[in-house]
Amino acid sequence: MSVRVQDAAFDAGAELNAFSGGDGVGAIVSFTGIVRDTDGTLAAMEIEHYPGMTERAIQAIVDEAMTRWALVDALVIHRFGRLSAGAPIMMVATKSAHRADAFAAADFLMDYLKSRAPFWKKETTADGSAWVAAKDADEDALDRW
């Protein structure tokens, strides 16, 4: 298991290649989130967190995923700092013997990261800056788990 919270960019393809393989692995699922500019006005997204606390919180949810599903391994990378539109912001990868466990665990981890991971996001446009509010849909997605 690996949890990384970093300001440096990452190469999702290289990360996935490094994550691949292993005895008994029959499925690998990955998801890479990209900074989205929904209306063409985003200058940057700034992500803040508390070092140490953030990693512990994410590690706890990865540990839960490892016990809830038959995973061989899991990877979570999340960036912080100032990010441009189109930049990779995070990645989740899971591997297991069977696809159902890999998909479910990756989906669970994504729902957690969207709604409970201790990150604070601020969008900056030509009109100024504003903190990103939690979305009801992201909160509702947790009800599945």
JSON list of C-alpha atoms in Angstrom, two decimals:
[
{"chain": "A", "resi": 1, "resn": "MET", "atom": "CA", "xyz": [0.00, 0.00, 0.00]},
{"chain": "A", "resi": 2, "resn": "SER", "atom": "CA", "xyz": [1.20, 3.43, -0.81]},
{"chain": "A", "resi": 3, "resn": "VAL", "atom": "CA", "xyz": [-0.24, 6.82, 0.06]},
{"chain": "A", "resi": 4, "resn": "ARG", "atom": "CA", "xyz": [1.54, 9.87, -1.29]},
{"chain": "A", "resi": 5, "resn": "VAL", "atom": "CA", "xyz": [0.52, 13.49, -0.81]},
{"chain": "A", "resi": 6, "resn": "GLN", "atom": "CA", "xyz": [2.85, 15.62, -2.89]},
{"chain": "A", "resi": 7, "resn": "ASP", "atom": "CA", "xyz": [3.23, 18.93, -4.67]},
{"chain": "A", "resi": 8, "resn": "ALA", "atom": "CA", "xyz": [5.18, 17.41, -7.57]},
{"chain": "A", "resi": 9, "resn": "ALA", "atom": "CA", "xyz": [3.45, 16.32, -10.76]},
{"chain": "A", "resi": 10, "resn": "PHE", "atom": "CA", "xyz": [3.26, 12.60, -11.47]},
{"chain": "A", "resi": 11, "resn": "ASP", "atom": "CA", "xyz": [3.06, 10.50, -14.62]},
{"chain": "A", "resi": 12, "resn": "ALA", "atom": "CA", "xyz": [-0.06, 8.33, -14.32]},
{"chain": "A", "resi": 13, "resn": "GLY", "atom": "CA", "xyz": [1.20, 5.87, -16.95]},
{"chain": "A", "resi": 14, "resn": "ALA", "atom": "CA", "xyz": [4.53, 5.40, -15.21]},
{"chain": "A", "resi": 15, "resn": "GLU", "atom": "CA", "xyz": [2.79, 5.05, -11.85]},
{"chain": "A", "resi": 16, "resn": "LEU", "atom": "CA", "xyz": [0.44, 2.41, -13.24]},
{"chain": "A", "resi": 17, "resn": "ASN", "atom": "CA", "xyz": [3.30, 0.49, -14.85]},
{"chain": "A", "resi": 18, "resn": "ALA", "atom": "CA", "xyz": [5.20, 0.48, -11.56]},
{"chain": "A", "resi": 19, "resn": "PHE", "atom": "CA", "xyz": [2.05, -0.64, -9.71]},
{"chain": "A", "resi": 20, "resn": "SER", "atom": "CA", "xyz": [1.28, -3.52, -12.13]},
{"chain": "A", "resi": 21, "resn": "GLY", "atom": "CA", "xyz": [2.05, -7.16, -11.61]},
{"chain": "A", "resi": 22, "resn": "GLY", "atom": "CA", "xyz": [2.24, -9.47, -8.65]},
{"chain": "A", "resi": 23, "resn": "ASP", "atom": "CA", "xyz": [1.27, -13.02, -7.78]},
{"chain": "A", "resi": 24, "resn": "GLY", "atom": "CA", "xyz": [-2.42, -13.73, -7.95]},
{"chain": "A", "resi": 25, "resn": "VAL", "atom": "CA", "xyz": [-3.30, -10.43, -9.60]},
{"chain": "A", "resi": 26, "resn": "GLY", "atom": "CA", "xyz": [-6.05, -10.74, -12.17]},
{"chain": "A", "resi": 27, "resn": "ALA", "atom": "CA", "xyz": [-7.33, -7.15, -12.21]},
{"chain": "A", "resi": 28, "resn": "ILE", "atom": "CA", "xyz": [-5.97, -3.65, -11.88]},
{"chain": "A", "resi": 29, "resn": "VAL", "atom": "CA", "xyz": [-8.26, -0.65, -11.77]},
{"chain": "A", "resi": 30, "resn": "SER", "atom": "CA", "xyz": [-6.99, 2.92, -11.90]},
{"chain": "A", "resi": 31, "resn": "PHE", "atom": "CA", "xyz": [-8.50, 6.35, -11.94]},
{"chain": "A", "resi": 32, "resn": "THR", "atom": "CA", "xyz": [-6.69, 9.63, -12.51]},
{"chain": "A", "resi": 33, "resn": "GLY", "atom": "CA", "xyz": [-8.43, 12.87, -11.64]},
{"chain": "A", "resi": 34, "resn": "ILE", "atom": "CA", "xyz": [-7.67, 15.97, -13.70]},
{"chain": "A", "resi": 35, "resn": "VAL", "atom": "CA", "xyz": [-8.13, 19.63, -12.69]},
{"chain": "A", "resi": 36, "resn": "ARG", "atom": "CA", "xyz": [-11.31, 20.52, -14.57]},
{"chain": "A", "resi": 37, "resn": "ASP", "atom": "CA", "xyz": [-12.07, 23.93, -16.05]},
{"chain": "A", "resi": 38, "resn": "THR", "atom": "CA", "xyz": [-15.81, 23.68, -16.51]},
{"chain": "A", "resi": 39, "resn": "ASP", "atom": "CA", "xyz": [-16.40, 27.11, -18.05]},
{"chain": "A", "resi": 40, "resn": "GLY", "atom": "CA", "xyz": [-13.03, 28.16, -19.45]},
{"chain": "A", "resi": 41, "resn": "THR", "atom": "CA", "xyz": [-12.25, 30.71, -16.73]},
{"chain": "A", "resi": 42, "resn": "LEU", "atom": "CA", "xyz": [-10.07, 28.74, -14.30]},
{"chain": "A", "resi": 43, "resn": "ALA", "atom": "CA", "xyz": [-6.63, 30.26, -13.83]},
{"chain": "A", "resi": 44, "resn": "ALA", "atom": "CA", "xyz": [-5.60, 27.75, -11.14]},
{"chain": "A", "resi": 45, "resn": "MET", "atom": "CA", "xyz": [-6.76, 25.50, -8.36]},
{"chain": "A", "resi": 46, "resn": "GLU", "atom": "CA", "xyz": [-4.96, 25.74, -5.06]},
{"chain": "A", "resi": 47, "resn": "ILE", "atom": "CA", "xyz": [-5.09, 22.76, -2.72]},
{"chain": "A", "resi": 48, "resn": "GLU", "atom": "CA", "xyz": [-4.17, 22.99, 0.94]},
{"chain": "A", "resi": 49, "resn": "HIS", "atom": "CA", "xyz": [-3.81, 20.29, 3.57]},
{"chain": "A", "resi": 50, "resn": "TYR", "atom": "CA", "xyz": [-2.24, 19.58, 6.95]},
{"chain": "A", "resi": 51, "resn": "PRO", "atom": "CA", "xyz": [0.87, 17.42, 6.45]},
{"chain": "A", "resi": 52, "resn": "GLY", "atom": "CA", "xyz": [0.77, 14.28, 8.53]},
{"chain": "A", "resi": 53, "resn": "MET", "atom": "CA", "xyz": [-2.94, 14.49, 9.26]},
{"chain": "A", "resi": 54, "resn": "THR", "atom": "CA", "xyz": [-3.87, 14.12, 5.60]},
{"chain": "A", "resi": 55, "resn": "GLU", "atom": "CA", "xyz": [-1.64, 11.10, 5.02]},
{"chain": "A", "resi": 56, "resn": "ARG", "atom": "CA", "xyz": [-2.93, 9.38, 8.18]},
{"chain": "A", "resi": 57, "resn": "ALA", "atom": "CA", "xyz": [-6.55, 9.97, 7.19]},
{"chain": "A", "resi": 58, "resn": "ILE", "atom": "CA", "xyz": [-6.03, 8.60, 3.68]},
{"chain": "A", "resi": 59, "resn": "GLN", "atom": "CA", "xyz": [-4.00, 5.65, 4.99]},
{"chain": "A", "resi": 60, "resn": "ALA", "atom": "CA", "xyz": [-6.85, 4.76, 7.35]},
{"chain": "A", "resi": 61, "resn": "ILE", "atom": "CA", "xyz": [-9.35, 4.60, 4.50]},
{"chain": "A", "resi": 62, "resn": "VAL", "atom": "CA", "xyz": [-6.93, 2.58, 2.35]},
{"chain": "A", "resi": 63, "resn": "ASP", "atom": "CA", "xyz": [-6.55, 0.17, 5.28]},
{"chain": "A", "resi": 64, "resn": "GLU", "atom": "CA", "xyz": [-10.34, -0.12, 5.44]},
{"chain": "A", "resi": 65, "resn": "ALA", "atom": "CA", "xyz": [-10.54, -0.84, 1.70]},
{"chain": "A", "resi": 66, "resn": "MET", "atom": "CA", "xyz": [-7.87, -3.53, 2.07]},
{"chain": "A", "resi": 67, "resn": "THR", "atom": "CA", "xyz": [-9.99, -5.31, 4.70]},
{"chain": "A", "resi": 68, "resn": "ARG", "atom": "CA", "xyz": [-13.37, -4.83, 2.98]},
{"chain": "A", "resi": 69, "resn": "TRP", "atom": "CA", "xyz": [-12.24, -6.19, -0.37]},
{"chain": "A", "resi": 70, "resn": "ALA", "atom": "CA", "xyz": [-9.74, -8.87, -1.33]},
{"chain": "A", "resi": 71, "resn": "LEU", "atom": "CA", "xyz": [-7.06, -6.48, -2.54]},
{"chain": "A", "resi": 72, "resn": "VAL", "atom": "CA", "xyz": [-3.46, -7.36, -3.25]},
{"chain": "A", "resi": 73, "resn": "ASP", "atom": "CA", "xyz": [-2.41, -3.72, -3.14]},
{"chain": "A", "resi": 74, "resn": "ALA", "atom": "CA", "xyz": [-3.64, -0.12, -3.35]},
{"chain": "A", "resi": 75, "resn": "LEU", "atom": "CA", "xyz": [-2.11, 3.19, -4.35]},
{"chain": "A", "resi": 76, "resn": "VAL", "atom": "CA", "xyz": [-3.34, 6.73, -3.67]},
{"chain": "A", "resi": 77, "resn": "ILE", "atom": "CA", "xyz": [-1.53, 9.82, -4.90]},
{"chain": "A", "resi": 78, "resn": "HIS", "atom": "CA", "xyz": [-2.97, 13.28, -4.24]},
{"chain": "A", "resi": 79, "resn": "ARG", "atom": "CA", "xyz": [-1.34, 16.57, -5.12]},
{"chain": "A", "resi": 80, "resn": "PHE", "atom": "CA", "xyz": [-1.43, 19.87, -3.28]},
{"chain": "A", "resi": 81, "resn": "GLY", "atom": "CA", "xyz": [-0.31, 23.36, -4.16]},
{"chain": "A", "resi": 82, "resn": "ARG", "atom": "CA", "xyz": [-1.17, 25.47, -7.20]},
{"chain": "A", "resi": 83, "resn": "LEU", "atom": "CA", "xyz": [-2.39, 23.39, -10.15]},
{"chain": "A", "resi": 84, "resn": "SER", "atom": "CA", "xyz": [-3.37, 24.42, -13.67]},
{"chain": "A", "resi": 85, "resn": "ALA", "atom": "CA", "xyz": [-6.41, 23.22, -15.57]},
{"chain": "A", "resi": 86, "resn": "GLY", "atom": "CA", "xyz": [-5.67, 19.87, -17.17]},
{"chain": "A", "resi": 87, "resn": "ALA", "atom": "CA", "xyz": [-3.06, 18.87, -14.57]},
{"chain": "A", "resi": 88, "resn": "PRO", "atom": "CA", "xyz": [-3.37, 15.48, -12.87]},
{"chain": "A", "resi": 89, "resn": "ILE", "atom": "CA", "xyz": [-4.61, 16.10, -9.34]},
{"chain": "A", "resi": 90, "resn": "MET", "atom": "CA", "xyz": [-4.89, 12.57, -7.96]},
{"chain": "A", "resi": 91, "resn": "MET", "atom": "CA", "xyz": [-4.70, 8.88, -8.77]},
{"chain": "A", "resi": 92, "resn": "VAL", "atom": "CA", "xyz": [-6.18, 5.76, -7.21]},
{"chain": "A", "resi": 93, "resn": "ALA", "atom": "CA", "xyz": [-5.14, 2.26, -8.25]},
{"chain": "A", "resi": 94, "resn": "THR", "atom": "CA", "xyz": [-6.22, -1.08, -6.82]},
{"chain": "A", "resi": 95, "resn": "LYS", "atom": "CA", "xyz": [-5.27, -4.63, -7.68]},
{"chain": "A", "resi": 96, "resn": "SER", "atom": "CA", "xyz": [-6.86, -7.91, -6.78]},
{"chain": "A", "resi": 97, "resn": "ALA", "atom": "CA", "xyz": [-7.45, -11.40, -8.06]},
{"chain": "A", "resi": 98, "resn": "HIS", "atom": "CA", "xyz": [-10.85, -10.40, -9.47]},
{"chain": "A", "resi": 99, "resn": "ARG", "atom": "CA", "xyz": [-12.19, -7.25, -11.10]},
{"chain": "A", "resi": 100, "resn": "ALA", "atom": "CA", "xyz": [-15.21, -6.81, -8.83]},
{"chain": "A", "resi": 101, "resn": "ASP", "atom": "CA", "xyz": [-13.04, -6.21, -5.76]},
{"chain": "A", "resi": 102, "resn": "ALA", "atom": "CA", "xyz": [-10.65, -3.91, -7.65]},
{"chain": "A", "resi": 103, "resn": "PHE", "atom": "CA", "xyz": [-13.51, -1.81, -9.07]},
{"chain": "A", "resi": 104, "resn": "ALA", "atom": "CA", "xyz": [-15.45, -1.60, -5.80]},
{"chain": "A", "resi": 105, "resn": "ALA", "atom": "CA", "xyz": [-12.41, -0.65, -3.75]},
{"chain": "A", "resi": 106, "resn": "ALA", "atom": "CA", "xyz": [-11.31, 2.01, -6.26]},
{"chain": "A", "resi": 107, "resn": "ASP", "atom": "CA", "xyz": [-14.83, 3.46, -6.31]},
{"chain": "A", "resi": 108, "resn": "PHE", "atom": "CA", "xyz": [-14.95, 3.47, -2.50]},
{"chain": "A", "resi": 109, "resn": "LEU", "atom": "CA", "xyz": [-11.57, 5.23, -2.29]},
{"chain": "A", "resi": 110, "resn": "MET", "atom": "CA", "xyz": [-12.66, 7.84, -4.84]},
{"chain": "A", "resi": 111, "resn": "ASP", "atom": "CA", "xyz": [-15.88, 8.57, -2.95]},
{"chain": "A", "resi": 112, "resn": "TYR", "atom": "CA", "xyz": [-13.89, 9.02, 0.24]},
{"chain": "A", "resi": 113, "resn": "LEU", "atom": "CA", "xyz": [-11.31, 11.31, -1.39]},
{"chain": "A", "resi": 114, "resn": "LYS", "atom": "CA", "xyz": [-14.04, 13.50, -2.91]},
{"chain": "A", "resi": 115, "resn": "SER", "atom": "CA", "xyz": [-15.93, 14.00, 0.33]},
{"chain": "A", "resi": 116, "resn": "ARG", "atom": "CA", "xyz": [-13.87, 13.19, 3.42]},
{"chain": "A", "resi": 117, "resn": "ALA", "atom": "CA", "xyz": [-10.15, 13.54, 2.73]},
{"chain": "A", "resi": 118, "resn": "PRO", "atom": "CA", "xyz": [-8.85, 16.63, 4.52]},
{"chain": "A", "resi": 119, "resn": "PHE", "atom": "CA", "xyz": [-8.06, 18.86, 1.55]},
{"chain": "A", "resi": 120, "resn": "TRP", "atom": "CA", "xyz": [-9.23, 22.41, 0.97]},
{"chain": "A", "resi": 121, "resn": "LYS", "atom": "CA", "xyz": [-9.57, 23.61, -2.62]},
{"chain": "A", "resi": 122, "resn": "LYS", "atom": "CA", "xyz": [-9.71, 27.17, -3.86]},
{"chain": "A", "resi": 123, "resn": "GLU", "atom": "CA", "xyz": [-10.41, 28.09, -7.49]},
{"chain": "A", "resi": 124, "resn": "THR", "atom": "CA", "xyz": [-8.88, 31.24, -8.93]},
{"chain": "A", "resi": 125, "resn": "THR", "atom": "CA", "xyz": [-10.39, 32.93, -11.99]},
{"chain": "A", "resi": 126, "resn": "ALA", "atom": "CA", "xyz": [-10.05, 36.38, -13.54]},
{"chain": "A", "resi": 127, "resn": "ASP", "atom": "CA", "xyz": [-12.91, 37.43, -11.22]},
{"chain": "A", "resi": 128, "resn": "GLY", "atom": "CA", "xyz": [-11.09, 36.38, -8.05]},
{"chain": "A", "resi": 129, "resn": "SER", "atom": "CA", "xyz": [-10.78, 33.35, -5.79]},
{"chain": "A", "resi": 130, "resn": "ALA", "atom": "CA", "xyz": [-13.34, 31.18, -4.01]},
{"chain": "A", "resi": 131, "resn": "TRP", "atom": "CA", "xyz": [-13.17, 28.07, -1.87]},
{"chain": "A", "resi": 132, "resn": "VAL", "atom": "CA", "xyz": [-14.82, 25.03, -3.45]},
{"chain": "A", "resi": 133, "resn": "ALA", "atom": "CA", "xyz": [-17.86, 23.91, -1.46]},
{"chain": "A", "resi": 134, "resn": "ALA", "atom": "CA", "xyz": [-18.75, 20.29, -0.85]},
{"chain": "A", "resi": 135, "resn": "LYS", "atom": "CA", "xyz": [-21.26, 18.90, -3.34]},
{"chain": "A", "resi": 136, "resn": "ASP", "atom": "CA", "xyz": [-24.38, 17.06, -2.23]},
{"chain": "A", "resi": 137, "resn": "ALA", "atom": "CA", "xyz": [-23.80, 14.40, -4.88]},
{"chain": "A", "resi": 138, "resn": "ASP", "atom": "CA", "xyz": [-20.36, 13.63, -3.43]},
{"chain": "A", "resi": 139, "resn": "GLU", "atom": "CA", "xyz": [-21.83, 13.33, 0.05]},
{"chain": "A", "resi": 140, "resn": "ASP", "atom": "CA", "xyz": [-24.69, 11.17, -1.21]},
{"chain": "A", "resi": 141, "resn": "ALA", "atom": "CA", "xyz": [-22.23, 8.79, -2.90]},
{"chain": "A", "resi": 142, "resn": "LEU", "atom": "CA", "xyz": [-20.91, 7.78, 0.54]},
{"chain": "A", "resi": 143, "resn": "ASP", "atom": "CA", "xyz": [-24.31, 6.33, 1.45]},
{"chain": "A", "resi": 144, "resn": "ARG", "atom": "CA", "xyz": [-23.54, 3.32, -0.76]},
{"chain": "A", "resi": 145, "resn": "TRP", "atom": "CA", "xyz": [-20.76, 2.23, 1.54]}
]
